[in-house]
Coordinates of C-alpha atoms and ligand atoms in Angstrom, one line a residue:
X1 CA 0.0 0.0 0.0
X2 CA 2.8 2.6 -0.6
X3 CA 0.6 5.2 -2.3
X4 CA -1.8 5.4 0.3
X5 CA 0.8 5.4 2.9
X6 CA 2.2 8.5 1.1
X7 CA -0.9 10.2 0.1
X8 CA -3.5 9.8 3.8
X9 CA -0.8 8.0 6.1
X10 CA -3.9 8.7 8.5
X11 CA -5.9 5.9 7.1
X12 CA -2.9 3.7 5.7
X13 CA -2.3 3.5 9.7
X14 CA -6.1 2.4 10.8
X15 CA -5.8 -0.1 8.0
X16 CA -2.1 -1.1 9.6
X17 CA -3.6 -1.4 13.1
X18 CA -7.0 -3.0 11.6
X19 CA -4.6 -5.7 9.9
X20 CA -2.8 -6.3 13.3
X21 CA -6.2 -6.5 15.1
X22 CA -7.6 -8.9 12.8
X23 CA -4.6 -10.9 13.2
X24 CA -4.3 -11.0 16.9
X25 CA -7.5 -11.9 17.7
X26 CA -10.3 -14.7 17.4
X27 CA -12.8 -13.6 14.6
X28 CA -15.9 -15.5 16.2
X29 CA -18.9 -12.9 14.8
X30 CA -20.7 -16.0 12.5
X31 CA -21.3 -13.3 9.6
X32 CA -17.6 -12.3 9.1
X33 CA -15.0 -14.0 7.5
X34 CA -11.5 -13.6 5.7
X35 CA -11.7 -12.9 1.8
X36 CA -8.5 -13.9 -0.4
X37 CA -5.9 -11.2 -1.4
X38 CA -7.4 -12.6 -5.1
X39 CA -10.8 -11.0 -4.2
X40 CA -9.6 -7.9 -2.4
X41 CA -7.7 -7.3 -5.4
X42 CA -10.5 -7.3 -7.7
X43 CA -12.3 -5.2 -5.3
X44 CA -9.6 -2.6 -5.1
X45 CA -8.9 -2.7 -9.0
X46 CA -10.0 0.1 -11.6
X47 CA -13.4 -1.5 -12.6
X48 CA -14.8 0.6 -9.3
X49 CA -13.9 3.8 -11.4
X50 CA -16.5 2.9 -14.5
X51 CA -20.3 3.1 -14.5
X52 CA -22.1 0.6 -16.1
X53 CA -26.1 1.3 -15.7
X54 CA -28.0 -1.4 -16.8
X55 CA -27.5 -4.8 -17.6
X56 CA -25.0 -6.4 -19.2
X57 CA -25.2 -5.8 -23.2
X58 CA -28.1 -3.3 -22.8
X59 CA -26.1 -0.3 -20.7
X60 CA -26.8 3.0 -20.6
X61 CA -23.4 4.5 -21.0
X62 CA -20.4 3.9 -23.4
X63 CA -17.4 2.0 -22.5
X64 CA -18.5 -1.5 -21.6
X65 CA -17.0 -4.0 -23.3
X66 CA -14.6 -5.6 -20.4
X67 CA -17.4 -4.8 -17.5
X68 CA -20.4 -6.6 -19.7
X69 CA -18.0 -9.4 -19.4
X70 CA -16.8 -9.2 -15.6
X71 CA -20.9 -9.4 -14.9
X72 CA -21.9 -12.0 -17.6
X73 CA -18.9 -14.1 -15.3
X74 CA -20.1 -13.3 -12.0
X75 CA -23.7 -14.2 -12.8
X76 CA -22.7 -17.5 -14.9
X77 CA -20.9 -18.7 -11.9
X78 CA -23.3 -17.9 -9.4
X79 CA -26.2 -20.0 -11.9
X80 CA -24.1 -23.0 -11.9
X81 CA -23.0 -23.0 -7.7
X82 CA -26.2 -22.8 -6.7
X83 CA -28.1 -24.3 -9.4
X84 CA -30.7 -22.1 -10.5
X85 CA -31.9 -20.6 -13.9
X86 CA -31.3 -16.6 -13.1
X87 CA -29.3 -14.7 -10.8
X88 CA -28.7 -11.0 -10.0
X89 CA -25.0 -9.8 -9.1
X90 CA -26.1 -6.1 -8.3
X91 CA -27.8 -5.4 -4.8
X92 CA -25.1 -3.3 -3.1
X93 CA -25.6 -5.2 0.0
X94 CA -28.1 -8.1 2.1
X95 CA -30.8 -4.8 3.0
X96 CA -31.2 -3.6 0.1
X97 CA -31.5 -6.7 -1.9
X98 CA -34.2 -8.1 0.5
X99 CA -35.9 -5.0 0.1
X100 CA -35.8 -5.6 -4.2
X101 CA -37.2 -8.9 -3.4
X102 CA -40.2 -7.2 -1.5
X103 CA -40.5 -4.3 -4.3
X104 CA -40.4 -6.7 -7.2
X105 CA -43.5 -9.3 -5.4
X106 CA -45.5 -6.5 -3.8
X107 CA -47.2 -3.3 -3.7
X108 CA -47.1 -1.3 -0.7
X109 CA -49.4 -1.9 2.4
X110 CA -49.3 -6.4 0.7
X111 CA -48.3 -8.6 3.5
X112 CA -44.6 -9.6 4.6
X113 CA -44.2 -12.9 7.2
X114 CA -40.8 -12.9 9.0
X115 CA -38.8 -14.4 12.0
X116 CA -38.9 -11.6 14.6
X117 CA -35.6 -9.7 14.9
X118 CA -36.0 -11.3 19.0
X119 CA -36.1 -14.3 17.5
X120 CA -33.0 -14.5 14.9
X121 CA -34.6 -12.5 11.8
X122 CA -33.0 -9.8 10.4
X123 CA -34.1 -6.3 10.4
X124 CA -35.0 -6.4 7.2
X125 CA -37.6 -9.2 7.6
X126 CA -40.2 -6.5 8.9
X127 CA -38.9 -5.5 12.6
X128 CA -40.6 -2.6 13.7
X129 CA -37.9 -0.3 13.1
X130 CA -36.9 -1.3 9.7
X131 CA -38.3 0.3 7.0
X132 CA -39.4 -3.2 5.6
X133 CA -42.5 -2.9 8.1
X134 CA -43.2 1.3 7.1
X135 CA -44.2 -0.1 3.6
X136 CA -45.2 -3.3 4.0
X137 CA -47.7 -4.8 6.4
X138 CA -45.1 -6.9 8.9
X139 CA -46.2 -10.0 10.0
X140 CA -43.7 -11.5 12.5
X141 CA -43.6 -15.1 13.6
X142 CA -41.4 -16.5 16.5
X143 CA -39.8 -19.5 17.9
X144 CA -41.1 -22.8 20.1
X145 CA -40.0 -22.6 23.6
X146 CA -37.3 -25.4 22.4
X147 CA -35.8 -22.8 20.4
X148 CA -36.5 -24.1 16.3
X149 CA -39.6 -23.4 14.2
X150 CA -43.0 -24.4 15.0
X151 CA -44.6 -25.0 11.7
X152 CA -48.0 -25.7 12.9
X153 CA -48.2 -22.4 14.5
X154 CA -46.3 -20.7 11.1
X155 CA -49.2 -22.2 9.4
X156 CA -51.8 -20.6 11.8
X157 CA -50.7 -17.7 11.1
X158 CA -49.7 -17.8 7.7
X159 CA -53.5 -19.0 7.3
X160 CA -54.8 -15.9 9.1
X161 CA -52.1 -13.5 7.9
X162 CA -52.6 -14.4 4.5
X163 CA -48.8 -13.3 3.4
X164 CA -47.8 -12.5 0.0
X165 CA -44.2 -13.8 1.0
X166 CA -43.0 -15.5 3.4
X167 CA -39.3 -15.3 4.2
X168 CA -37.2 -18.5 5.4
X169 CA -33.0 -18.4 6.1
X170 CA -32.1 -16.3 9.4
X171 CA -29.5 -14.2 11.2
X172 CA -29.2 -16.1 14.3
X173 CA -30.4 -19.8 14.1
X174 CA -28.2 -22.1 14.0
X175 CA -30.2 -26.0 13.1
X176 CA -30.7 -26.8 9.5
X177 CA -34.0 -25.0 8.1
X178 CA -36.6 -26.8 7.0
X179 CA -37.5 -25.5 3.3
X180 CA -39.7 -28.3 2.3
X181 CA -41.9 -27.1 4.8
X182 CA -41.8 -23.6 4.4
X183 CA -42.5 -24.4 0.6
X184 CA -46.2 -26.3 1.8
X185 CA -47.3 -24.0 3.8
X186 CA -46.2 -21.1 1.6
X187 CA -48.3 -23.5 -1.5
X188 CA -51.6 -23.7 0.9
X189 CA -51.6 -20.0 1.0
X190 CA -50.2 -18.9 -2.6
X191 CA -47.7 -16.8 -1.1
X192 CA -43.9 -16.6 -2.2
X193 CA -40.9 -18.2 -0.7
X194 CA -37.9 -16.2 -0.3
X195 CA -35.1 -18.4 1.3
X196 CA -32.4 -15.5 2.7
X197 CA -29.4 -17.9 3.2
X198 CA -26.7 -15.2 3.3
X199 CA -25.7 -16.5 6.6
X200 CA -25.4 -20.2 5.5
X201 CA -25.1 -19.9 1.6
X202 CA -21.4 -21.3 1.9
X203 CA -22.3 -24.7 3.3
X204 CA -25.4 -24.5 0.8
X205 CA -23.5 -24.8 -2.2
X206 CA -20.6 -26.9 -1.1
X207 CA -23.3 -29.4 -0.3
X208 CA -23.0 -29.2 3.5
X209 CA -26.5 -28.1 4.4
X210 CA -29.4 -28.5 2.5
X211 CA -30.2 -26.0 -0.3
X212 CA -33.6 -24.5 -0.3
X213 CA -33.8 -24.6 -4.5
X214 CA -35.6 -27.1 -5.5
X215 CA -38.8 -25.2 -2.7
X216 CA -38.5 -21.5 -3.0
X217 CA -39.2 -18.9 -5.3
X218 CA -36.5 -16.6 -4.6
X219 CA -33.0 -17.0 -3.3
X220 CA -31.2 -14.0 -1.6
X221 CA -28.0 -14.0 0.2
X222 CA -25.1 -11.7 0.7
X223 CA -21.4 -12.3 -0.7
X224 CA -19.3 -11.5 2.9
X225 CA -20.0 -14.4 4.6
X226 CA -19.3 -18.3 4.5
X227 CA -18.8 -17.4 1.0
X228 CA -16.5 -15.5 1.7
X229 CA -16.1 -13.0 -1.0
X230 CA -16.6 -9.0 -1.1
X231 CA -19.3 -7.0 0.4
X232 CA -22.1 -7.4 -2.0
X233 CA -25.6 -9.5 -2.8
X234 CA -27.4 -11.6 -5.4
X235 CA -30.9 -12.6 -5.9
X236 CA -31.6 -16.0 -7.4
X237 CA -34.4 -17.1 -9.0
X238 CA -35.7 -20.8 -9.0
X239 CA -37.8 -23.4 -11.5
X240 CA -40.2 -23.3 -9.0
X241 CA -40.3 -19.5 -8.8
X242 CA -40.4 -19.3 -12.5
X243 CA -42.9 -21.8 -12.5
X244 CA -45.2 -19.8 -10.5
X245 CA -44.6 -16.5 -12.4
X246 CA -42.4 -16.7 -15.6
X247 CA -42.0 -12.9 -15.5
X248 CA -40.1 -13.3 -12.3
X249 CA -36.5 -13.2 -13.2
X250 CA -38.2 -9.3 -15.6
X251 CA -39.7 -8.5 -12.5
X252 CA -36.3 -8.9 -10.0
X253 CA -34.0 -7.3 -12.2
X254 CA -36.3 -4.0 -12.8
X255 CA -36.8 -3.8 -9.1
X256 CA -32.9 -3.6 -8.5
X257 CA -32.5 -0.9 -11.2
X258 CA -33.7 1.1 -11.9
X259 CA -36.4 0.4 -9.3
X260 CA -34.0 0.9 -6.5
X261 CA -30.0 1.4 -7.7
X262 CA -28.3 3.4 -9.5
X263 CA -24.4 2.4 -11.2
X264 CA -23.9 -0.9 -10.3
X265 CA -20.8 -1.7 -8.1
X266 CA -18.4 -3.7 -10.9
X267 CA -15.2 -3.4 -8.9
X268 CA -18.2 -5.5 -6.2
X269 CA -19.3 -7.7 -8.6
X270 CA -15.4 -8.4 -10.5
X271 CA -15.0 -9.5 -6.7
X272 CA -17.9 -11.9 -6.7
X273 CA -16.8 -13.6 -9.4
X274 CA -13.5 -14.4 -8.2
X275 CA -15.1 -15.5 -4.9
X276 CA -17.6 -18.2 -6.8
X277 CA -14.8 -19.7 -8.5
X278 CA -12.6 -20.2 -5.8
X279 CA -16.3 -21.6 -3.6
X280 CA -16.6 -23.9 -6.4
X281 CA -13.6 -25.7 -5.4
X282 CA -12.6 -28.9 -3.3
X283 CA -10.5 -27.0 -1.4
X284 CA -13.9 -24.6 -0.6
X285 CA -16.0 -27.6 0.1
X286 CA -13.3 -29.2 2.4
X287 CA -13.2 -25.4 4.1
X288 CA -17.1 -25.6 4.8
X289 CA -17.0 -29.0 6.3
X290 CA -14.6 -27.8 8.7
X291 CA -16.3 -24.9 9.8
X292 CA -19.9 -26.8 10.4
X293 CA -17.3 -29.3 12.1
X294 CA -15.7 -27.2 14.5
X295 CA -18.6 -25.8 15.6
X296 CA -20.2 -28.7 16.3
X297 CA -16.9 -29.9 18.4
X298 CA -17.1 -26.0 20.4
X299 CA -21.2 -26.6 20.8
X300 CA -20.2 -29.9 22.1
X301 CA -17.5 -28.7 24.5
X302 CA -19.6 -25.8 26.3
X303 CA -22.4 -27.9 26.2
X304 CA -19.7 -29.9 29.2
X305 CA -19.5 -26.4 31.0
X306 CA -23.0 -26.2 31.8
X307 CA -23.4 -23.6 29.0
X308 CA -26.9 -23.6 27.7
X309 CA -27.0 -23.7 23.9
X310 CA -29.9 -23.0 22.0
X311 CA -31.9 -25.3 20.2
X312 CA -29.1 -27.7 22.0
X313 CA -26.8 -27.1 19.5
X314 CA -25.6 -26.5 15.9
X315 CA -26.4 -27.9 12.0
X316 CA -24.6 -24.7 10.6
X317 CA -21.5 -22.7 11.5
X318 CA -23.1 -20.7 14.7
X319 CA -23.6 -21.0 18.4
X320 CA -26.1 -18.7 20.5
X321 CA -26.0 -19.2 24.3
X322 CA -28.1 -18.0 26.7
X323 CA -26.1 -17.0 29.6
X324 CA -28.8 -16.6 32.3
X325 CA -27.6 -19.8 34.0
X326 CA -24.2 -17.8 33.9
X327 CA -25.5 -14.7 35.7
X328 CA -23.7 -12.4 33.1
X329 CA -25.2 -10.3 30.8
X330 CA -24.7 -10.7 26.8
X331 CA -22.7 -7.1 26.9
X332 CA -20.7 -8.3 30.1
X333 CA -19.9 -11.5 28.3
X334 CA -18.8 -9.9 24.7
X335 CA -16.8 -7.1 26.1
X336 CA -15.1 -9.3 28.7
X337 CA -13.9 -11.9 25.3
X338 CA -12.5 -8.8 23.1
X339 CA -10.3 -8.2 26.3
X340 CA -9.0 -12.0 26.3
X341 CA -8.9 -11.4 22.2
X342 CA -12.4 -12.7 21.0
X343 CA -14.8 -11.3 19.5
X344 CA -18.2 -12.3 19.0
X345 CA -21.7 -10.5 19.4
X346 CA -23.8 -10.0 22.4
X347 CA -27.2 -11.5 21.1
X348 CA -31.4 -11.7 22.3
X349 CA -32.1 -15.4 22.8
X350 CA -35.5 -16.4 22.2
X351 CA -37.8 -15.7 25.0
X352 CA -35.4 -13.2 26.1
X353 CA -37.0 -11.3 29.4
X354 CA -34.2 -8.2 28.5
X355 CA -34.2 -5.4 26.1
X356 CA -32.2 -6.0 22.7
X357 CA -29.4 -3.7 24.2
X358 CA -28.9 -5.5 27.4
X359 CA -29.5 -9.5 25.9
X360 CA -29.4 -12.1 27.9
X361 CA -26.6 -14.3 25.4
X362 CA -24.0 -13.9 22.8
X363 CA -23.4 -15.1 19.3
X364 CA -20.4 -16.7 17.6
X365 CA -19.2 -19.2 14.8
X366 CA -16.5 -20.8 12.8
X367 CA -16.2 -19.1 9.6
X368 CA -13.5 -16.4 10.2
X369 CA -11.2 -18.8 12.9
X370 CA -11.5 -22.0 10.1
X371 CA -10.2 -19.8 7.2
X372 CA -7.3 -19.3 9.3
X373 CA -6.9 -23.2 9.6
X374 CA -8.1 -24.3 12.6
X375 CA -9.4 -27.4 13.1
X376 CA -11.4 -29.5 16.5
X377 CA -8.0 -29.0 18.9
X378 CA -8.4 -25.6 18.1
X379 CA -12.2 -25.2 19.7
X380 CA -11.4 -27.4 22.2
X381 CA -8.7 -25.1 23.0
X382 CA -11.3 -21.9 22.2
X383 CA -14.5 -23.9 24.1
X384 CA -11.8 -23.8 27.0
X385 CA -11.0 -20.3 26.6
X386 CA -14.5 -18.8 26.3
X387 CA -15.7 -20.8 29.8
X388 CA -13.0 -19.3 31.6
X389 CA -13.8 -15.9 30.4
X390 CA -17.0 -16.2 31.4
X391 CA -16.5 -18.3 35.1
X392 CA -14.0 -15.5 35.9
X393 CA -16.3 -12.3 34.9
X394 CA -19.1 -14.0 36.9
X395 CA -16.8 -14.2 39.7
X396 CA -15.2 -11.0 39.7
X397 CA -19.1 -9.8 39.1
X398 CA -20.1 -11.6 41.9
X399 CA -17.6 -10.8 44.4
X400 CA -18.4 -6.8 43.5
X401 CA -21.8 -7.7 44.3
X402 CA -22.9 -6.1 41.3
X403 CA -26.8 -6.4 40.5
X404 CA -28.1 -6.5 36.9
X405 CA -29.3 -3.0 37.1
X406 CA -25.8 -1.5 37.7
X407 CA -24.3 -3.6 35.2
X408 CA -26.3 -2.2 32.7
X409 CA -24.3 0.8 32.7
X410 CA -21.0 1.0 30.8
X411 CA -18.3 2.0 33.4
X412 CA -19.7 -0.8 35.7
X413 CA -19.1 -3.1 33.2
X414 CA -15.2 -1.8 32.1
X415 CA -14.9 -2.1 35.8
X416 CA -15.7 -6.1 36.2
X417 CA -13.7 -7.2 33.1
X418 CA -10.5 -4.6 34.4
X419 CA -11.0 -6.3 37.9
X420 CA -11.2 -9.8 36.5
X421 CA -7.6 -10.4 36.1
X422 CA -7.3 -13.5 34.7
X423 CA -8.5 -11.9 31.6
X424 CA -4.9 -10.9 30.9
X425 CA -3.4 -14.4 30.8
X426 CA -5.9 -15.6 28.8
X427 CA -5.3 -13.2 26.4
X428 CA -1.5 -14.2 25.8
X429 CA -3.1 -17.2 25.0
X430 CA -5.3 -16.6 22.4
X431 CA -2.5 -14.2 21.1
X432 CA -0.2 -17.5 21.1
X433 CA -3.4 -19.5 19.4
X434 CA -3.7 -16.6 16.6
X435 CA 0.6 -16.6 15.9
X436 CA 0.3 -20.3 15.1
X437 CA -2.4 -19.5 12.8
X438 CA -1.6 -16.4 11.0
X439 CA -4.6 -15.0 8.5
X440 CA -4.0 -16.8 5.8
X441 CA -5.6 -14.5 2.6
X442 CA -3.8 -16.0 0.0
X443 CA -6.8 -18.9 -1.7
Ligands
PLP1 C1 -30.0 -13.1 7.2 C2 -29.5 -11.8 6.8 N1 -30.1 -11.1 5.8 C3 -29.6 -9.9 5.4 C4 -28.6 -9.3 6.0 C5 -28.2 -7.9 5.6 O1 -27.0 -7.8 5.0 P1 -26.1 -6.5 4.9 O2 -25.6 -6.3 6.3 O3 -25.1 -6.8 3.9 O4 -27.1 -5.4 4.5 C6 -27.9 -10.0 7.1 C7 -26.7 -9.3 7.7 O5 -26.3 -9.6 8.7 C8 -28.4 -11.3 7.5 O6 -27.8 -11.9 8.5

């Protein structure tokens, strides 16, 4: 980087110390991951200077005769991973492709059936503060008390609610999803499936967990996750979902642009491309069965320490515990692992009797700490780590007979995990863990 060092040394040092973070520490937030030097390349490369409006072959600027070929790649690739007859390489990011799904299938004020944001949904699958639910009539379904999907009360209310879609694939569940029955309820009440897999879409398409294709109408996922490419989004349509309206694949594309984008982002897309060829390797699929692997081995481990994981475990490449048997907060618990050197997310569990900004558990996976090569010593070394963390911030908690009230407040909180000592040896050890296993970007 010896330009930018000499042009904005400012920022060539944040990337320098955001390098060294990255490196030094466990990345454990389930929707982050590592992308190859290959794809940060593309990202970084001269396609991000060009507009190209439109589609490819039917643009509405000059100038296009390498970028129609970067997207005609990107969305050929995409066809053949996941199987399917159409794919978009456009939306900008996860939000604002789930949003072209709902513009494309409805008008204003139609009905939109999500998992509730408290229960693992995403924002964009109609929570009340997500625009999602200002323009379309929200309809949000939750979890059983065991933690997975009820489908005879999804069909109640899909029955009353009378959706127009219904949206499957989550931000915070970790079993395998069952799309076959999505798909018959969805048929009993003629609304559309969209499966949102950008969570799990790596292990979909190395064959790892099960692909919702042959059920749904419309595929969406994000690019930055367990497939591990740039910042980005595709919608994919299906047979089925050309079955049920042959315009469909017309009716997507117009709802990106010019119904909601502008230029797309070919520097994005160049990046995309790269990342689907290097997912539809044997090296990738070997990658993916790791990472469901090792989380299974660290669900297995905590599940020794008395942790409480929902849904009793994992299918997919995340973990959500609920830590009231702990008698830590979510925010206690996160803050106190980025001072031993991992990071995950504070997270609601379902049922949760606190507010979203105080939850009562925390969120991690496998997808950033397998690209780095770790394998089941590894998270039993990690499973080790993280029960620790947490014994000794409940202790410290404890001993400062701190109540729940107090340690909703910040400075209460910096105090317990300052206090808790032991924090500091464990974080040579992670920082020993992350030198034997330096980021590896090259693919
Ligand atoms: C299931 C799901 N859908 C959509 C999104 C939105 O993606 P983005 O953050 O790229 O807008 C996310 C992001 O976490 C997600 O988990």
């Amino acid at each position: 980087m010896k330009f930018l060092k000499k042009t904005d040394s400012l920022i060539y040092s944040l990337i320098k110390k955001e390098d060294k973070r990255q490196n030094e520490t466990l990345m454990m937030i389930p929707s982050e991951n590592i992308a190859s030097y290959a794809v940060e390349e593309a990202v970084g490369s001269s396609l991000g200077n060009k507009y190209a409006e439109g589609y490819p072959h039917k643009r509405y600027y000059q100038g296009q005769s390498n970028v129609d070929q970067v997207e005609d790649l990107a969305i050929e690739r995409a066809k053949k991973l996941f199987k399917v007859p159409h794919a978009n390489v456009q939306p900008y990011s996860g939000s604002p492709a789930n949003l072209a799904v709902y513009n494309a299938l409805m008008m204003p004020g139609e009905t939109l059936m999500g998992l509730s944001l408290a229960f693992g949904g995403h924002l964009t699958h109609g929570a009340p503060a997500s625009a999602t639910s200002k323009y379309y009539k929200s309809v949000q379904y939750q979890l059983g008390k065991d933690g997975l999907i009820n489908f005879n009360d999804l069909r109640k209310l899909a029955k009353k609610a009378k959706p127009k879609v219904i949206i499957a694939g989550f931000t915070a569940y970790p079993r395998v999803i069952r799309w076959k029955k999505f798909a018959e309820i969805a048929d009993e009440v003629g609304a559309y499936v969209l499966a949102d897999v950008s969570h799990i879409a790596g292990l979909i398409v190395t064959g790892v967990y099960p692909s919702p294709v042959p059920y749904v109408h419309v595929v969406m996922t994000t690019t930055h996750k367990t497939l591990r490419g740039p910042r980005g989004a595709m919608i994919m349509v299906t047979q089925k979902g050309l079955k049920k309206d042959p315009d469909l694949a017309t009716k997507i594309d117009k709802s990106v642009f010019p119904g909601l984008q502008g230029g797309p982002h070919i520097n994005t897309i160049a990046g995309i491309a790269v990342a689907l060829k290097e997912d539809s390797t044997k090296r990738f699929r070997s990658y993916a069965k790791q990472v469901v692997k090792n989380a299974k081995v660290l669900a297995e481990e905590l599940k020794k320490n008395d942790f409480n994981l929902i849904a009793g475990g994992t299918d997919s490449h995340l973990i959500l515990i609920d830590l009231r048997n702990k008698n830590i907060l979510g925010n206690t618990a996160a803050e106190a692992c980025e001072a031993a050197g991992i990071v995950l997310n504070r997270n609601g569990v379902p049922f949760d009797p606190n507010p979203p900004f105080y939850p009562s558990g925390i969120r991690f996976g496998t997808p950033g700490i397998t690209s780095r090569g770790m394998k089941e010593q590894e998270m039993k070394k990690i499973a080790r780590l993280i029960s620790k963390v947490v014994e000794v911030t409940r202790k410290t908690k404890e001993k400062l007979d701190i109540t729940f009230e107090q340690e909703k407040k910040k400075e209460i909180r910096r105090k317990i995990v300052q206090q808790a000592l032991v924090l500091k040896k464990i974080r040579k050890e992670v920082l020993e863990l992350c030198r034997r296993f330096p980021l590896k970007k090259v693919y």
